[in-house]
Short mmCIF file of C-alpha atoms in Angstrom, two decimals:
data_model
loop_
_atom_site.label_atom_id
_atom_site.label_comp_id
_atom_site.label_asym_id
_atom_site.label_seq_id
_atom_site.Cartn_x
_atom_site.Cartn_y
_atom_site.Cartn_z
CA MET A 1 106.58 40.99 99.18
CA ALA A 2 109.32 43.55 98.74
CA ASP A 3 108.54 43.73 95.02
CA LEU A 4 104.87 44.47 95.81
CA GLU A 5 105.86 47.27 98.18
CA ILE A 6 108.16 48.80 95.58
CA ALA A 7 105.46 48.56 92.90
CA GLY A 8 102.95 50.13 95.28
CA LYS A 9 105.28 53.04 96.03
CA ARG A 10 105.92 53.61 92.33
CA TYR A 11 102.19 53.59 91.59
CA SER A 12 101.54 55.99 94.47
CA SER A 13 104.28 58.30 93.24
CA ARG A 14 102.89 58.29 89.69
CA LEU A 15 99.39 58.95 90.99
CA LYS A 16 100.54 61.91 93.08
CA SER A 17 102.47 63.29 90.11
CA LEU A 18 99.40 62.97 87.89
CA ILE A 19 97.15 64.69 90.42
CA PHE A 20 99.70 67.47 90.89
CA ARG A 21 99.89 68.05 87.13
CA GLU A 22 96.09 68.14 86.88
CA ASP A 23 95.90 70.64 89.75
CA ARG A 24 98.49 72.85 88.10
CA ALA A 25 96.60 72.65 84.79
CA ASP A 26 93.32 73.57 86.51
CA PHE A 27 95.02 76.49 88.28
CA ARG A 28 96.52 77.78 85.03
CA ARG A 29 93.16 77.47 83.29
CA MET A 30 91.46 79.37 86.11
CA LEU A 31 94.05 82.16 85.94
CA MET A 32 93.62 82.40 82.17
CA GLU A 33 89.82 82.60 82.52
CA ARG A 34 90.07 85.33 85.18
CA PHE A 35 92.61 87.23 83.07
CA THR A 36 90.29 87.05 80.05
CA THR A 37 87.37 88.34 82.11
CA LEU A 38 89.39 91.27 83.46
CA SER A 39 90.74 92.02 79.98
CA ILE A 40 87.21 92.32 78.59
CA VAL A 41 86.18 94.63 81.43
CA PHE A 42 89.23 96.87 81.03
CA ALA A 43 88.77 96.96 77.25
CA VAL A 44 85.18 98.16 77.62
CA LEU A 45 86.25 100.82 80.15
CA ILE A 46 89.08 102.04 77.90
CA ILE A 47 86.74 102.30 74.90
CA TRP A 48 84.15 104.10 77.04
CA GLU A 49 86.78 106.52 78.39
CA THR A 50 88.12 107.25 74.91
CA LEU A 51 84.68 107.88 73.38
CA SER A 52 83.73 110.17 76.25
CA ARG A 53 87.00 112.12 76.14
CA LEU A 54 86.78 112.59 72.36
CA GLY A 55 83.18 113.74 72.56
CA LEU A 56 81.91 110.81 70.49
CA ALA A 57 79.60 109.83 73.37
CA SER A 58 77.47 112.20 75.41
CA LYS A 59 79.39 113.30 78.51
CA ILE A 60 76.08 113.87 80.28
CA ILE A 61 74.68 110.38 79.72
CA PHE A 62 78.03 108.57 79.51
CA PRO A 63 80.53 110.45 81.70
CA ALA A 64 84.07 109.09 81.57
CA PRO A 65 84.75 106.14 83.92
CA SER A 66 87.59 108.17 85.47
CA THR A 67 85.10 110.91 86.37
CA ILE A 68 82.63 108.39 87.77
CA SER A 69 85.39 106.75 89.83
CA LYS A 70 86.57 110.08 91.24
CA GLU A 71 83.06 111.16 92.27
CA PHE A 72 82.28 107.68 93.60
CA VAL A 73 85.32 107.67 95.88
CA LYS A 74 84.52 111.20 97.05
CA ASP A 75 80.92 110.28 97.95
CA LEU A 76 82.02 107.00 99.49
CA LEU A 77 84.49 108.71 101.82
CA ALA A 78 81.85 111.30 102.72
CA GLY A 79 79.39 108.53 103.65
CA ALA A 80 76.83 109.61 101.05
CA PHE A 81 75.71 106.02 100.36
CA THR A 82 75.98 104.53 103.85
CA GLN A 83 72.49 105.25 105.19
CA ASP A 84 70.67 104.29 101.98
CA PHE A 85 72.82 101.16 101.65
CA LEU A 86 71.97 100.01 105.17
CA ILE A 87 68.27 100.69 104.64
CA THR A 88 68.19 98.68 101.42
CA ILE A 89 70.18 95.79 102.91
CA THR A 90 67.93 95.70 105.99
CA ARG A 91 64.75 95.58 103.91
CA MET A 92 66.15 92.99 101.56
CA SER A 93 67.49 90.80 104.37
CA ALA A 94 64.17 90.84 106.23
CA GLY A 95 62.16 90.04 103.11
CA LEU A 96 64.62 87.38 101.97
CA PHE A 97 64.60 85.71 105.39
CA PHE A 98 60.81 85.45 105.59
CA GLY A 99 60.30 84.58 101.92
CA SER A 100 63.05 81.98 101.61
CA SER A 101 62.26 80.37 104.98
CA LEU A 102 58.59 79.90 104.15
CA GLY A 103 59.52 78.84 100.62
CA MET A 104 61.94 76.19 101.85
CA LEU A 105 59.39 74.85 104.35
CA LEU A 106 56.60 74.65 101.78
CA GLY A 107 58.94 73.21 99.14
CA MET A 108 60.00 70.41 101.47
CA ILE A 109 56.38 69.62 102.30
CA MET A 110 55.44 69.56 98.62
CA GLY A 111 58.42 67.43 97.67
CA TRP A 112 58.03 65.01 100.56
CA ASN A 113 54.25 64.65 100.55
CA PRO A 114 52.63 63.76 97.18
CA THR A 115 49.16 64.72 98.42
CA ALA A 116 50.32 68.17 99.51
CA ARG A 117 52.10 68.61 96.17
CA ARG A 118 48.99 67.75 94.17
CA ILE A 119 46.95 70.25 96.20
CA ILE A 120 49.40 73.17 96.38
CA ASP A 121 51.37 72.86 93.12
CA PRO A 122 48.55 74.20 90.88
CA ILE A 123 48.27 77.28 93.09
CA VAL A 124 52.03 77.90 92.96
CA ALA A 125 52.07 77.32 89.20
CA PHE A 126 49.24 79.85 88.80
CA ILE A 127 50.76 82.64 90.91
CA HIS A 128 54.47 82.14 90.17
CA PRO A 129 54.50 83.52 86.57
CA ILE A 130 52.70 86.72 87.58
CA PRO A 131 55.15 89.68 87.61
CA LYS A 132 55.31 90.57 91.28
CA MET A 133 55.27 94.32 90.60
CA THR A 134 51.76 93.99 89.16
CA LEU A 135 50.59 93.03 92.65
CA LEU A 136 52.03 96.19 94.19
CA PRO A 137 48.82 98.30 94.01
CA MET A 138 46.84 95.63 95.82
CA VAL A 139 49.59 95.20 98.43
CA LEU A 140 49.70 98.96 99.02
CA ILE A 141 45.93 99.05 99.53
CA ILE A 142 46.08 96.20 102.04
CA LEU A 143 49.32 96.98 103.92
CA GLY A 144 49.70 100.70 103.28
CA LEU A 145 52.78 102.72 102.33
CA GLY A 146 54.95 101.63 105.24
CA GLU A 147 57.79 99.17 105.54
CA GLU A 148 55.37 96.24 105.78
CA SER A 149 54.39 96.48 102.12
CA ARG A 150 58.02 96.77 100.98
CA ILE A 151 59.16 93.77 103.01
CA PHE A 152 56.14 91.75 101.90
CA MET A 153 56.89 92.41 98.22
CA ILE A 154 60.55 91.46 98.70
CA ALA A 155 59.52 88.30 100.57
CA MET A 156 57.13 87.36 97.78
CA GLY A 157 59.90 87.81 95.22
CA GLY A 158 62.19 85.46 97.15
CA PHE A 159 59.47 82.96 98.05
CA PHE A 160 58.73 81.25 94.75
CA PRO A 161 62.28 80.40 93.58
CA MET A 162 62.91 78.71 96.92
CA VAL A 163 59.63 76.76 96.77
CA VAL A 164 60.31 75.39 93.30
CA ASN A 165 63.99 74.57 93.86
CA THR A 166 63.42 72.91 97.23
CA MET A 167 60.52 70.85 95.92
CA PHE A 168 62.57 69.54 93.00
CA GLY A 169 65.51 68.96 95.32
CA VAL A 170 63.42 66.67 97.53
CA ARG A 171 61.78 64.92 94.59
CA GLN A 172 65.09 64.01 92.93
CA ILE A 173 66.24 61.98 95.97
CA ASN A 174 66.48 58.28 95.18
CA PRO A 175 63.60 56.40 96.92
CA ILE A 176 66.07 53.70 97.95
CA TYR A 177 67.39 56.03 100.65
CA TYR A 178 63.94 56.25 102.22
CA ASP A 179 63.70 52.44 102.16
CA VAL A 180 67.06 52.14 103.93
CA VAL A 181 65.86 54.38 106.76
CA ASP A 182 62.63 52.40 107.05
CA ASN A 183 64.47 49.07 107.07
CA TYR A 184 66.63 50.22 109.96
CA GLY A 185 63.59 51.35 111.91
CA GLY A 186 64.20 55.06 111.50
CA SER A 187 61.54 57.61 112.33
CA LYS A 188 60.22 60.40 110.11
CA TRP A 189 62.61 62.76 111.86
CA ASP A 190 65.51 60.47 110.98
CA GLU A 191 64.25 60.38 107.41
CA PHE A 192 64.17 64.16 107.31
CA ARG A 193 67.59 64.85 108.82
CA ARG A 194 69.39 61.91 107.19
CA VAL A 195 67.82 61.91 103.75
CA VAL A 196 65.56 64.85 102.89
CA LEU A 197 67.66 67.76 104.16
CA PRO A 198 71.14 66.65 102.98
CA GLY A 199 69.75 65.29 99.70
CA SER A 200 67.98 68.54 98.81
CA LEU A 201 70.61 70.94 100.19
CA PRO A 202 72.33 71.62 96.82
CA TYR A 203 68.97 72.69 95.39
CA ILE A 204 68.19 74.76 98.48
CA ILE A 205 71.43 76.72 98.11
CA SER A 206 70.72 77.23 94.40
CA GLY A 207 67.23 78.38 95.33
CA LEU A 208 68.70 80.80 97.85
CA ARG A 209 70.85 82.34 95.12
CA LEU A 210 67.81 82.84 92.91
CA SER A 211 65.75 84.11 95.84
CA PHE A 212 68.46 86.62 96.73
CA LYS A 213 68.57 87.98 93.19
CA MET A 214 64.79 88.30 93.09
CA ALA A 215 64.74 89.94 96.53
CA LEU A 216 67.43 92.43 95.51
CA THR A 217 65.82 93.39 92.20
CA THR A 218 62.35 93.59 93.77
CA GLY A 219 63.63 95.69 96.67
CA ILE A 220 65.40 98.15 94.36
CA GLY A 221 62.34 98.31 92.12
CA ILE A 222 60.03 99.00 95.06
CA GLU A 223 62.28 101.81 96.29
CA MET A 224 62.30 103.34 92.82
CA VAL A 225 58.50 103.22 92.52
CA TYR A 226 57.76 104.72 95.92
CA GLY A 227 60.00 105.75 98.75
CA THR A 228 62.44 108.43 99.74
CA THR A 229 65.14 106.22 101.26
CA GLY A 230 67.26 103.34 100.00
CA LEU A 231 69.53 102.82 97.03
CA GLY A 232 66.59 102.52 94.64
CA ALA A 233 65.15 105.89 95.69
CA ASN A 234 68.61 107.46 95.42
CA LEU A 235 69.03 105.90 91.98
CA TRP A 236 65.75 107.38 90.78
CA LEU A 237 66.65 110.80 92.21
CA ALA A 238 70.00 110.70 90.40
CA TRP A 239 68.15 110.01 87.13
CA GLU A 240 65.64 112.83 87.72
CA THR A 241 68.43 115.32 88.40
CA MET A 242 70.63 113.90 85.60
CA ARG A 243 73.52 113.20 87.97
CA MET A 244 74.58 110.28 85.87
CA TRP A 245 77.87 109.70 87.68
CA LYS A 246 75.86 109.04 90.84
CA LEU A 247 73.48 106.76 88.96
CA TYR A 248 76.38 104.64 87.72
CA SER A 249 77.90 104.62 91.21
CA ILE A 250 74.71 103.20 92.73
CA ILE A 251 74.44 100.60 89.96
CA PHE A 252 78.02 99.58 90.75
CA ILE A 253 77.20 99.24 94.47
CA ILE A 254 74.17 97.06 93.70
CA ALA A 255 76.24 94.91 91.33
CA MET A 256 78.96 94.49 93.97
CA VAL A 257 76.39 93.41 96.57
CA GLY A 258 75.05 90.79 94.17
CA ALA A 259 78.54 89.54 93.28
CA LEU A 260 79.70 89.32 96.91
CA VAL A 261 76.60 87.46 98.09
CA THR A 262 76.83 85.05 95.15
CA TRP A 263 80.49 84.41 95.98
CA ALA A 264 79.63 83.87 99.65
CA LEU A 265 76.95 81.34 98.72
CA GLU A 266 79.42 79.50 96.50
CA LEU A 267 81.82 79.28 99.45
CA LEU A 268 78.96 78.00 101.62
CA ASN A 269 78.17 75.41 98.99
CA ALA A 270 81.81 74.32 98.83
CA TYR A 271 81.98 74.08 102.64
CA LEU A 272 78.71 72.23 103.24
CA LEU A 273 78.75 70.11 100.08
CA PRO A 274 82.37 69.59 98.98
CA TRP A 275 81.47 66.54 96.87
CA HIS A 276 78.77 68.46 95.01
CA HIS A 277 81.07 71.47 94.52
CA GLU A 278 83.84 69.29 93.09
CA ALA A 279 81.39 67.56 90.75
CA ASN A 280 80.34 70.96 89.39
CA LEU A 281 83.96 71.91 88.73
CA GLU A 282 84.66 68.88 86.58
#
């Protein structure tokens, strides 16, 4: 018995040592990947700065990154972007909420109910490939030039990725799980909360990422086409007045919003679905 305990302790010690080494290797690999990414970014900025300083690139179209940074910090401290940023985020959040919520609901219905899928899927397949901006004139005629048309366009951009992802998320669930719920006398509500929702949640979060990107790009595009407020309108004004440093500053803000939201959704995925997150890391 004592020999078994000693052998068990040795095995446990070896296993912990192996796991620790693997964790250290993963951490070193992650640091190396991040360092490589930052090195590429800094290399591009250095080349850009050098070309601009030497006059080999147009200082009007490609001002030096140091100049852009200085003007960006000055405008940021003066609050030049605050109002337009809040307007854009508010529009995008409202459109994303309505579009993704309806998309998730319809996607679950289509994935769960074969009859509903056969009826609705051809309609979704017909409308989904249409560039949403081509529908803007019709939306403006129906809803006018107010906030309703902007939010509707953003919602439509975020609607379809969520529908498709949620539907496939529900459809990929193993039918055995439904049989288990039925065998234990579970109701449809039990089937939904125990099988459908947790089983499709990874796809829903992926759909939310795609919906967010579509909502952001659609919202910026709408503001550029018509509107006097928002980051998109400010971006277009910077281009018309050839204030390229401001144009690059707004592009940087939009990129940072996209990166931060994507990072937040990855954290949400890791928190709600740790097993799925770990499987993706392997």
